[in-house]
Coordinates of C-alpha atoms and ligand atoms in Angstrom, one line a residue:
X54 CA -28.6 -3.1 15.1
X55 CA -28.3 -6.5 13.6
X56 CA -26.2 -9.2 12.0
X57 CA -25.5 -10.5 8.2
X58 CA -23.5 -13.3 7.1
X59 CA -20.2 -13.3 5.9
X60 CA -20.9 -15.5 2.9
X61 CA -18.7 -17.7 1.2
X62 CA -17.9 -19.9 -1.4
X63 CA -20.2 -22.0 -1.3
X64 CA -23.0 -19.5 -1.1
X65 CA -21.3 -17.7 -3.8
X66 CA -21.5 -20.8 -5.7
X67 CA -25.2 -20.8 -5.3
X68 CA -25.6 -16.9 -6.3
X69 CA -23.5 -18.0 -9.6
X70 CA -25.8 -20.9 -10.6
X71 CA -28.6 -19.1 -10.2
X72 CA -27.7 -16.1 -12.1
X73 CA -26.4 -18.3 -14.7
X74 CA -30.2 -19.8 -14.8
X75 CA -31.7 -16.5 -15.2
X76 CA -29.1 -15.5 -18.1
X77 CA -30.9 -17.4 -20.3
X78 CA -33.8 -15.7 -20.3
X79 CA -32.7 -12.0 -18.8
X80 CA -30.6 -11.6 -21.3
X81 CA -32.5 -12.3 -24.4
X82 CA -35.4 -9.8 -23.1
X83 CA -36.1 -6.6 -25.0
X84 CA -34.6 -3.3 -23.7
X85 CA -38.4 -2.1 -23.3
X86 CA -38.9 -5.0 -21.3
X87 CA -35.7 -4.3 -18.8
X88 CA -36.6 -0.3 -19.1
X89 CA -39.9 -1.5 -17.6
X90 CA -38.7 -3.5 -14.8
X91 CA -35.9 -1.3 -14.1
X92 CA -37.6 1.9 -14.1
X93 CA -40.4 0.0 -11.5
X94 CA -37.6 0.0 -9.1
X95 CA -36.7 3.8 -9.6
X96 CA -40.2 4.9 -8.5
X97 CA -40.5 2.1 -5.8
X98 CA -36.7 3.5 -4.5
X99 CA -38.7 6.7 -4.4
X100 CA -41.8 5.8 -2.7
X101 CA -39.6 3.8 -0.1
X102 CA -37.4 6.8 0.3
X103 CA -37.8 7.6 4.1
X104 CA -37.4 4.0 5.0
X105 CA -34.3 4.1 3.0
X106 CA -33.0 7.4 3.9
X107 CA -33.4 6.2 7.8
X108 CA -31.7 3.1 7.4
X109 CA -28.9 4.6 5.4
X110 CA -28.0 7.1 8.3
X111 CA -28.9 4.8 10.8
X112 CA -26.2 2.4 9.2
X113 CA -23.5 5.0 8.4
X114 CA -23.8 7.8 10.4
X115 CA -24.4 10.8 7.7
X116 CA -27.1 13.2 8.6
X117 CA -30.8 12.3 8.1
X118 CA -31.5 15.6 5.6
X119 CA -28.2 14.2 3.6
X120 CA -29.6 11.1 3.2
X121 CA -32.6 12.3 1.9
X122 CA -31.4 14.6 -0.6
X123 CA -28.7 13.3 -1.9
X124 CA -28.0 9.4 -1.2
X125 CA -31.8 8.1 -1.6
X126 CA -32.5 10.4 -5.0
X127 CA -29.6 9.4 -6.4
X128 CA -30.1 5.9 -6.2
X129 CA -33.4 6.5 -7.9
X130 CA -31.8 8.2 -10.7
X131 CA -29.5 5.1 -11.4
X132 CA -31.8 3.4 -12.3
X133 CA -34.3 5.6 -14.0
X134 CA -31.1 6.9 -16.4
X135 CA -30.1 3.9 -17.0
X136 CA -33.2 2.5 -17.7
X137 CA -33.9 4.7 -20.2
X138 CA -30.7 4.5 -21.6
X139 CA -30.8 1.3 -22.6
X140 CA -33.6 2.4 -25.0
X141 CA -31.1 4.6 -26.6
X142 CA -28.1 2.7 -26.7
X143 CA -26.9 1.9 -30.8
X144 CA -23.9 0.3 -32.1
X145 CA -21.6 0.9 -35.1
X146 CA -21.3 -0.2 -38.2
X147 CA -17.6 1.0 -40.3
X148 CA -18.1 0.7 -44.2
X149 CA -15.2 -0.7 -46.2
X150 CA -16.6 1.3 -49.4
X151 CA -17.5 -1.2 -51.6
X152 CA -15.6 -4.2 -50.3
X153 CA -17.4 -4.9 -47.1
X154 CA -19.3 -3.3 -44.4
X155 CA -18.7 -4.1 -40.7
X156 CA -21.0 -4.1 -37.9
X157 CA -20.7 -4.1 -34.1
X158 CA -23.0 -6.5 -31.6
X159 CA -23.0 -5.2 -27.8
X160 CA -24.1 -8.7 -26.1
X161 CA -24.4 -8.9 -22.1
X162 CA -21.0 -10.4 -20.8
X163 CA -23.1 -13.0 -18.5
X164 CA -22.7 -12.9 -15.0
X165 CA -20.6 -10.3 -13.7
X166 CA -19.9 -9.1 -10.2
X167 CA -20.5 -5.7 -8.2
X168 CA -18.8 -4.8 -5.3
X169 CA -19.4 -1.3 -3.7
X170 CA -17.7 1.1 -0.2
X171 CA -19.6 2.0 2.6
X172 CA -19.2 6.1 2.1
X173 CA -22.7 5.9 -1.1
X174 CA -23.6 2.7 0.3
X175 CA -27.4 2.3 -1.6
X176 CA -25.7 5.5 -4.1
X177 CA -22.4 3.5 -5.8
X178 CA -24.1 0.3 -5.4
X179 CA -26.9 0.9 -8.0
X180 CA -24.7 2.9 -10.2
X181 CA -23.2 -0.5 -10.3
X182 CA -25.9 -2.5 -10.5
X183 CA -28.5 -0.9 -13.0
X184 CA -25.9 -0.7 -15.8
X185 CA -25.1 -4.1 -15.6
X186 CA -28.7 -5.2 -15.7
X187 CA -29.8 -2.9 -18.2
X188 CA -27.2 -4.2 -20.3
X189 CA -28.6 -7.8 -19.8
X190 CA -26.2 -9.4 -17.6
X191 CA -27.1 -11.2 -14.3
X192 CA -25.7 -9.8 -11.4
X193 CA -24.1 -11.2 -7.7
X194 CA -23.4 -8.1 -5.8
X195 CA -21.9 -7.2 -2.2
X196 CA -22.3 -4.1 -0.7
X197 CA -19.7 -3.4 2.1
X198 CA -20.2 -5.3 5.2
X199 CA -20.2 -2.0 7.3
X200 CA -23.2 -0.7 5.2
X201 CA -25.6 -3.6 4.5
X202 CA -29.0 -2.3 5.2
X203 CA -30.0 -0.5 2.4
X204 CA -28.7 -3.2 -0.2
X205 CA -31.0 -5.8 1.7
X206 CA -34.1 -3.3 1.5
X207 CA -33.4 -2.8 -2.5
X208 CA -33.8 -6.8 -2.7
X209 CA -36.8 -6.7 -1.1
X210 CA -37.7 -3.6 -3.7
X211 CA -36.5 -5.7 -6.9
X212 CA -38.8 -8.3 -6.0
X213 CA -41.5 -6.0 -5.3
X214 CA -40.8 -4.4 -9.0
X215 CA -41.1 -8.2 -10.6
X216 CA -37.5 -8.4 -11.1
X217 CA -36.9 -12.2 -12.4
X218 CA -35.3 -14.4 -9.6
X219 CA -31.8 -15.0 -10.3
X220 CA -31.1 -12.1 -12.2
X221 CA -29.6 -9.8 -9.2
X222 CA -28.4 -11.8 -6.5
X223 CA -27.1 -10.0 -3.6
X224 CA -25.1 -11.0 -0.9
X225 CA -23.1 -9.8 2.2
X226 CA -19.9 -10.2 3.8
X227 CA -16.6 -9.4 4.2
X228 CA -14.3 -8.2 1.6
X229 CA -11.6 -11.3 2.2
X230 CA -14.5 -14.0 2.3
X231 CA -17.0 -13.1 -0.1
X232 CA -15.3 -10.6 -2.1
X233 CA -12.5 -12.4 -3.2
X234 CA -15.0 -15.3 -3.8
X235 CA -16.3 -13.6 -6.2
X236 CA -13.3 -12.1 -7.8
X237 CA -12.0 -15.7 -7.8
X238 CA -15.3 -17.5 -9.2
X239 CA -14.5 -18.9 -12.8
X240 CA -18.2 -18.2 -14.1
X241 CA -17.6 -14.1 -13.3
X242 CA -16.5 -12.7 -16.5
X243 CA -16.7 -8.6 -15.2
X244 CA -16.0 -7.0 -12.1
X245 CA -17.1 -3.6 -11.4
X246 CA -15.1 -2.1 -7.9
X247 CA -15.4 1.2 -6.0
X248 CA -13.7 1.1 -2.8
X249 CA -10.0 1.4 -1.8
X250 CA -6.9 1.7 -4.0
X251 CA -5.0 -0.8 -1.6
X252 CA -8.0 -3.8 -2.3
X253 CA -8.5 -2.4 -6.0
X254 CA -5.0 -3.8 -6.2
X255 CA -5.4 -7.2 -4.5
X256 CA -8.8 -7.3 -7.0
X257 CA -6.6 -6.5 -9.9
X258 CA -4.3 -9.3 -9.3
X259 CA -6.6 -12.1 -8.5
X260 CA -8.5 -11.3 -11.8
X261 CA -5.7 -10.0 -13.8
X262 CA -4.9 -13.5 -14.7
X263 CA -8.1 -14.9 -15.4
X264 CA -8.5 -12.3 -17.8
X265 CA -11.7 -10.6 -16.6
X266 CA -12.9 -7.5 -17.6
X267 CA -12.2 -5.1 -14.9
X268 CA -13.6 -1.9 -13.7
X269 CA -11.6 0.0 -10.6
X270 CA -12.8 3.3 -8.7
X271 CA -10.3 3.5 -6.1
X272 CA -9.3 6.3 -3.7
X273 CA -8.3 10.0 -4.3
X274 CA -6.6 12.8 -3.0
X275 CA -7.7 15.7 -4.6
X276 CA -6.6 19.1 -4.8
X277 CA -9.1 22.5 -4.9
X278 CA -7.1 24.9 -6.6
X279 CA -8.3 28.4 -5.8
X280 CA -6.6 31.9 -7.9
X281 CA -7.4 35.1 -6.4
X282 CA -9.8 35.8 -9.0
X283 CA -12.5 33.5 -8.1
X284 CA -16.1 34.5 -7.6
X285 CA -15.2 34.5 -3.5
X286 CA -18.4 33.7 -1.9
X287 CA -19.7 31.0 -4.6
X288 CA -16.0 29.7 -3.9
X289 CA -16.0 29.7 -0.2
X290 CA -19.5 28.2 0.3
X291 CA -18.6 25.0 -2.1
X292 CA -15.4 24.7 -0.6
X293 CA -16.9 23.6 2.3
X294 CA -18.8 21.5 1.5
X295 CA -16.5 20.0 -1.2
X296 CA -13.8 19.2 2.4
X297 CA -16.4 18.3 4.9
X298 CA -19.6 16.9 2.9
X299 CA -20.6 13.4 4.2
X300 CA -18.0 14.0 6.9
X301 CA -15.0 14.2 4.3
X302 CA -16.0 10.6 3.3
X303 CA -16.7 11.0 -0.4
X304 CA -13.9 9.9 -2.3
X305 CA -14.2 13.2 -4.8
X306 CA -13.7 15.6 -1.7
X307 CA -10.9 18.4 -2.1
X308 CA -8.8 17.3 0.7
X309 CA -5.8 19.2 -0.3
X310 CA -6.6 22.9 -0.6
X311 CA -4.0 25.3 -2.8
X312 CA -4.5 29.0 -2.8
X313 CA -2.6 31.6 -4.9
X314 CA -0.2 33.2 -2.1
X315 CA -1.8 36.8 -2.6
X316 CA -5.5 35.7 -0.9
X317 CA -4.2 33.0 1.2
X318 CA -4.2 34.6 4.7
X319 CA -8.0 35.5 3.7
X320 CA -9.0 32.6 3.1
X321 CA -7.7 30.4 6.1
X322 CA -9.6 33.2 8.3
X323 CA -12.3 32.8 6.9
X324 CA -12.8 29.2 5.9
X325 CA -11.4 28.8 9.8
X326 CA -14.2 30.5 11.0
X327 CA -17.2 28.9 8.7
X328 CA -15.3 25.3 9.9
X329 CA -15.6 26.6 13.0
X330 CA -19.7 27.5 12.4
X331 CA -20.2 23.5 11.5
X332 CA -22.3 21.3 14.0
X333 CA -21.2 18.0 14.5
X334 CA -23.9 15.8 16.5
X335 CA -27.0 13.0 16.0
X336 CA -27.4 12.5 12.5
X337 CA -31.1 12.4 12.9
X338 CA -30.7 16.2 14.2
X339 CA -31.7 18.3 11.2
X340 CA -29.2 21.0 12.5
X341 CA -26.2 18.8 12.2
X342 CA -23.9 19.6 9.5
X343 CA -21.8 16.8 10.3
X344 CA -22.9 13.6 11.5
X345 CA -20.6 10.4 12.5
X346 CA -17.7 8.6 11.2
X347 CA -18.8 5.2 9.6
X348 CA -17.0 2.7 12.0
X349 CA -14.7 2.8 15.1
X350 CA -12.2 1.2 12.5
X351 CA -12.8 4.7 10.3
X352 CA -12.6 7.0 13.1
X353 CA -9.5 5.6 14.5
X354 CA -7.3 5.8 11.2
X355 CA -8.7 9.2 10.7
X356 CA -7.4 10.0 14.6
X357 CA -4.1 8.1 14.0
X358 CA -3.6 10.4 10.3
X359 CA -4.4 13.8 12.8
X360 CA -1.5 12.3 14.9
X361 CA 0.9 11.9 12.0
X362 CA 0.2 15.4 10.1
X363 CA 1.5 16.6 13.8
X364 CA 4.6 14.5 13.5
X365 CA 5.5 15.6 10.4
X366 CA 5.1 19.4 10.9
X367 CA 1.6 20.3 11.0
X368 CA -0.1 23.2 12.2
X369 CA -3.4 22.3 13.5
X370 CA -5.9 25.4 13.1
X371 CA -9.3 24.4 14.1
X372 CA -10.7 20.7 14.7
X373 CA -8.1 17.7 15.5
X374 CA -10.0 16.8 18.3
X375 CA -12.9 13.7 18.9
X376 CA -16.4 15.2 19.4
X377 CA -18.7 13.9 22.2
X378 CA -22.5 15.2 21.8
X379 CA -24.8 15.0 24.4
X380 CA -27.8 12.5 24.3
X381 CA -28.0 8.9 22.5
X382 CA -24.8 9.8 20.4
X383 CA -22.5 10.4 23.6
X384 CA -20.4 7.3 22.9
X385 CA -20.5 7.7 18.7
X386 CA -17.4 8.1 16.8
X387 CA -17.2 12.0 15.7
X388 CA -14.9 13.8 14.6
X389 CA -14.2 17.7 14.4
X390 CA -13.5 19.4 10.9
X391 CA -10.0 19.7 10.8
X392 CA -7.7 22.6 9.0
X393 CA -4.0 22.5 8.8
X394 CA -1.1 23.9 7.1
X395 CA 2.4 24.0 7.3
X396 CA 2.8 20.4 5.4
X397 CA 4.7 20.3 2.2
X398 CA 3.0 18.5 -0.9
X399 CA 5.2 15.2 -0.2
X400 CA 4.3 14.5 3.4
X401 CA 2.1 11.3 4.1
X402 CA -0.7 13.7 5.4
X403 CA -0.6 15.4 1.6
X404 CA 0.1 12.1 -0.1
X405 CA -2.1 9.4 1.4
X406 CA -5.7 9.1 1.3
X407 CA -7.8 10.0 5.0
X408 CA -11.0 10.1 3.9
X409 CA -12.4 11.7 6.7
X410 CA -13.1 15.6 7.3
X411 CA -9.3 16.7 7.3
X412 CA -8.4 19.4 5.0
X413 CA -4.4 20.7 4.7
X414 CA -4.0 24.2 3.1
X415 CA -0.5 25.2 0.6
X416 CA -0.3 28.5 -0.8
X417 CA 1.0 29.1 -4.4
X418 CA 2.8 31.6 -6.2
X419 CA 2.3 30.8 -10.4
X420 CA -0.3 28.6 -12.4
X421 CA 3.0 26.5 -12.7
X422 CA 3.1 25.6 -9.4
X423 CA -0.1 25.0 -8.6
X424 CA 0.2 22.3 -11.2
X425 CA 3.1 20.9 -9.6
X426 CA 1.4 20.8 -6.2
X427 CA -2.0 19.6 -7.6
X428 CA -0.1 16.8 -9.8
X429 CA 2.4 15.6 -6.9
X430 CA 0.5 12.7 -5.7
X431 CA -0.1 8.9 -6.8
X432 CA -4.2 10.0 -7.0
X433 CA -5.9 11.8 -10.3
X434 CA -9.4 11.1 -9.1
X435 CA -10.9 14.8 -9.2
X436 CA -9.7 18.1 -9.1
X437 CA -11.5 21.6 -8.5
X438 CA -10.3 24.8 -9.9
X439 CA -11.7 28.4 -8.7
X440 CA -10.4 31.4 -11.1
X441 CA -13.1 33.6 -13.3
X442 CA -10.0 33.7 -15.9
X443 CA -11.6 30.7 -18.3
X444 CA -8.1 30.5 -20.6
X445 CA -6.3 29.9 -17.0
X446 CA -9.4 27.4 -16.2
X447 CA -9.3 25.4 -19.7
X448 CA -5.2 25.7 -19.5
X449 CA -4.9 24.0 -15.9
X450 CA -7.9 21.3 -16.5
X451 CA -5.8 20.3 -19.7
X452 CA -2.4 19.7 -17.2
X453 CA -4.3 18.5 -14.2
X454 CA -3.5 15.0 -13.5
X455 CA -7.4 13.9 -13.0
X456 CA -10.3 11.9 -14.7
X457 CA -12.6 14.5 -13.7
X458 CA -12.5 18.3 -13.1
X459 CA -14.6 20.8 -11.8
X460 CA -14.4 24.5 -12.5
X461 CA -16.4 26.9 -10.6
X462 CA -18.7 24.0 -8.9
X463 CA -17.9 21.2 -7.5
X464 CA -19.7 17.3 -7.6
X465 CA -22.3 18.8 -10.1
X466 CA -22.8 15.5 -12.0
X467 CA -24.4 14.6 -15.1
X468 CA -24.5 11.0 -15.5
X469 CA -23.9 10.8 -19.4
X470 CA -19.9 11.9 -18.8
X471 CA -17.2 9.6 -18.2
X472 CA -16.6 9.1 -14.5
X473 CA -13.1 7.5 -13.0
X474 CA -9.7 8.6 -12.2
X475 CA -6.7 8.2 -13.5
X476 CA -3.0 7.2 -11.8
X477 CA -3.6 5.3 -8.7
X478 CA -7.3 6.3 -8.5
X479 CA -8.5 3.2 -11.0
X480 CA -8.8 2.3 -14.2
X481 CA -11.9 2.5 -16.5
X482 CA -15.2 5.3 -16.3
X483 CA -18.7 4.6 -15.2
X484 CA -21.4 6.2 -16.2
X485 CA -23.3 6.7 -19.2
X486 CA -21.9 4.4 -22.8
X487 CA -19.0 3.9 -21.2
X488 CA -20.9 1.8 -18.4
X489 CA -22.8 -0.1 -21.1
X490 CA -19.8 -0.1 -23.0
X491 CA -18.2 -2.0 -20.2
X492 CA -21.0 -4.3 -19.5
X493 CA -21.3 -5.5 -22.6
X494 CA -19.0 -7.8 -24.8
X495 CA -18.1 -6.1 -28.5
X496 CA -18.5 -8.5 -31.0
X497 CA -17.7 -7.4 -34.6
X498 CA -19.5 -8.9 -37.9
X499 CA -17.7 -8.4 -41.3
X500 CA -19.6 -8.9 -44.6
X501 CA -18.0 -8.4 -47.7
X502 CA -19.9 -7.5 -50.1
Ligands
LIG117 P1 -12.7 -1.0 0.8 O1 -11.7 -1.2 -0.3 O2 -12.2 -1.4 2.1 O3 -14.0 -1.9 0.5 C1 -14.8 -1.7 -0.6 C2 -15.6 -2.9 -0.9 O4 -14.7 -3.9 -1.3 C3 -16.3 -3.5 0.3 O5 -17.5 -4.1 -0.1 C4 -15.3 -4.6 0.8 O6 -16.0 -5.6 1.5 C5 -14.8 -5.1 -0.5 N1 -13.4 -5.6 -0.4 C6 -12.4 -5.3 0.4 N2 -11.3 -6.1 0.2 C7 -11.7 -6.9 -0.9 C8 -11.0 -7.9 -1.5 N3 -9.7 -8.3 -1.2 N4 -11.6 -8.6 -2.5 C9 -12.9 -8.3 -2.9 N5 -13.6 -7.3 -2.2 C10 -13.0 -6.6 -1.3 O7 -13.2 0.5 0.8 P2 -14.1 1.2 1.8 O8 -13.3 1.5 3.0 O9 -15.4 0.5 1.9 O10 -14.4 2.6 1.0 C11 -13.6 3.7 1.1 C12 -12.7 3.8 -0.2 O11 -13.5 3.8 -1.3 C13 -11.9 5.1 -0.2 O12 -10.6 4.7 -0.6 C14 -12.6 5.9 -1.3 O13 -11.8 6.8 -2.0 C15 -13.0 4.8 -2.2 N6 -14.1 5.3 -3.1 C16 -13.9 5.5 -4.4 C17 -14.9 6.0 -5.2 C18 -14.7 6.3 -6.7 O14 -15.6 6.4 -7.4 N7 -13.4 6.3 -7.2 C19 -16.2 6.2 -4.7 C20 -16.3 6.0 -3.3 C21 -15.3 5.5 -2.5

């Protein structure tokens, strides 16, 4: 389709000084002037939406109608929430009774740095992005190199929108040349990942010591913990799409599946035979369900994790297998949805992330042990619990080891709450304060009185 540099330091160098030139007036702007600007690029996002949408799949292989729903809108709403938000956003002030009276400043960091996966691409990117600039920061941001498109086209859409020059500089390449580049540059004072737990740790300790604010959305493994009292249908229809949405490749999917012991042989019928029901094919089909993995790299790490779960036991009971659809996609990188069982919970297959549309199913007996099954893993991303028992609900989201839970539904987002994992899946939230908590600097002022 095309090419994009891999950039490095010396065009990171560049991105840097010009950002650092467009601080100076960026940040001193008035939140109406950024909620302006800002909220420009939400509508132009939206009027640009099938050009978007198109490029997205085109780029990573999700289906056209997915795209278009979910991945486009979204970015729109990034930046119309947090465009408004910034309207809203107050400090504190702590009285000392009559001795003194403190108050808090929230002042943009400076320049800080956004670096974003390939699964969202134009999605986690501005979720990223409009925080930092609605805070007042300048911005030098990468999208993934697998995944460029879309970050290129929002460029063009910030200009278009009379964002200042300088102000969001984005730039593409590799994760080793410019990434680190601008984990590494002196004049970055925040970086905001999302991406894997392994480079969230090679992140952490090149800016560890620098002593840069640090924001990490890593990897999960989540478990969907269904009790025989769910609301069945509502349960089996999210279910699905909570293991095989965006081809498994959402980092909040329920790839390890527990059901209570009494309903389990009903359920692997039956979500076997709605698995069975998906179509995999062109993305640009509206009838596929399932479009292709992102890369050759991707599809063969999923294949080699299908070889290990056999290795170590596994049953497989539908998918396992490459797909080849007829037409222009004949030589694309698909994948059938996969169900297994037979793995116990400290197996690689149950322990490491896949990230593609591979599902294991464990059967439990007790609430205790479903904790111990859901909590037996380095992840604590997101977890999903199906039971119309609400004490049982508000017991096990209390003992779950997750940032985020889900009970009854699953990825129904509002973008005010706290969003991150725990454990091995990162450290810090996005979304809402806490976002423009993070991009800002707390400064507190004490008068006495
Ligand atoms: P990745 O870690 O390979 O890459 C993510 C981004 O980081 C890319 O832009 C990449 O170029 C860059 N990068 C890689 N190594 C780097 C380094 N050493 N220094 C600086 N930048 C570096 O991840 P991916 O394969 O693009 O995405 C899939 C992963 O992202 C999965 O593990 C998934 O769970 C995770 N993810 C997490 C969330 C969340 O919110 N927690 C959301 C989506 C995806």
């Amino acid at each position: 389709m095309g090419q994009i540099p891999d950039s490095n330091e010396k065009d990171v160098n560049i991105a840097v000084e010009a950002a650092k030139k467009a601080f100076k007036n960026w940040s001193i702007t008035s939140p109406e002037e950024r909620f302006k600007v800002l909220n420009r690029i939400a509508e132009l996002i939206e009027v640009h939406l099938p050009e978007l949408a198109l490029a997205e799949t085109n780029d990573n292989g999700k289906p056209l109608w997915l795209s278009k729903k979910v991945d486009i809108p979204r970015a729109s709403a990034n930046f119309r929430f947090f465009a408004t938000g910034i309207m809203h956003f107050a400090t504190e002030s702590h009285s000392m009774e009559d001795k003194a009276v403190n108050y808090t400043l929230r002042q943009p960091i400076g320049v800080v740095g956004c670096i974003s996966p390939w699964n969202l691409p134009l999605y986690l990117f501005t979720w990223k992005i409009a925080p930092a600039l609605a805070a007042g920061n300048c911005v030098i941001a990468k999208p993934s190199e697998v995944t460029p498109v879309t970050a290129f086209l929002l460029a063009k859409i910030c200009r278009e929108a009379g964002l200042p020059d300088g102000v969001l500089n984005i730039i593409h390449g590799t994760g080793t040349n410019t990434g680190e580049a601008i984990v590494k540059h002196p004049d970055i004072k925040a970086i905001s990942f999302t991406g894997s737990t392994r480079a969230g740790e090679r992140i952490a300790s090149l800016a560890a010591p620098k002593f840069k604010k640090l924001s990490l959305e890593l990897g999960g493994k989540n478990p969907n913990i269904i009790f025989a009292d769910c609301d069945w249908e509502k349960m089996m229809k999210t279910t699905m799409q909570s293991s095989f949405s965006n081809q498994g490749e959402i980092c909040l999917c329920g790839s390890r599946i527990l059901i209570e012991e009494t309903v389990y042989e009903k359920f692997k019928a039956e979500f076997i035979e709605r698995t069975k029901a998906l179509t995999v094919g062109d993305p640009l089909d509206e009838n596929s369900k399932q479009g292709a993995i992102v890369s050759k790299v991707h599809f063969d790490k999923i294949m080699r994790c299908i070889d290990t779960a056999k290795q170590e036991g596994g049953k497989i009971l539908c998918g396992g297998s490459a797909v080849q659809p007829e037409g222009r996609c004949a030589n694309g990188y698909f994948i059938q949805p996969t169900v297994m069982e037979g793995l116990g919970p400290n197996c690689q297959t149950n322990t490491e992330e896949i990230f593609g549309p591979v599902v294991t199913l464990q059967s439990f007996k007790t609430e205790e042990e479903a904790l111990q099954l859901a909590n037996a893993t380095q992840y604590g991303l997101a977890a999903t619990i199906w039971t119309q028992d609400i004490s049982k609900a508000n017991r096990m989201a209390a003992k779950v080891e997750s940032g985020i839970v889900w009970i009854n539904c699953w990825l129904l987002r509002d973008l005010r709450t706290p969003f991150g994992g725990m454990k091995n899946s990162g450290v810090g939230r996005e979304g809402g304060w806490e976002a423009l908590r993070f991009f800002t600097e707390a400064k507190n002022v004490c008068i006495e009185l």
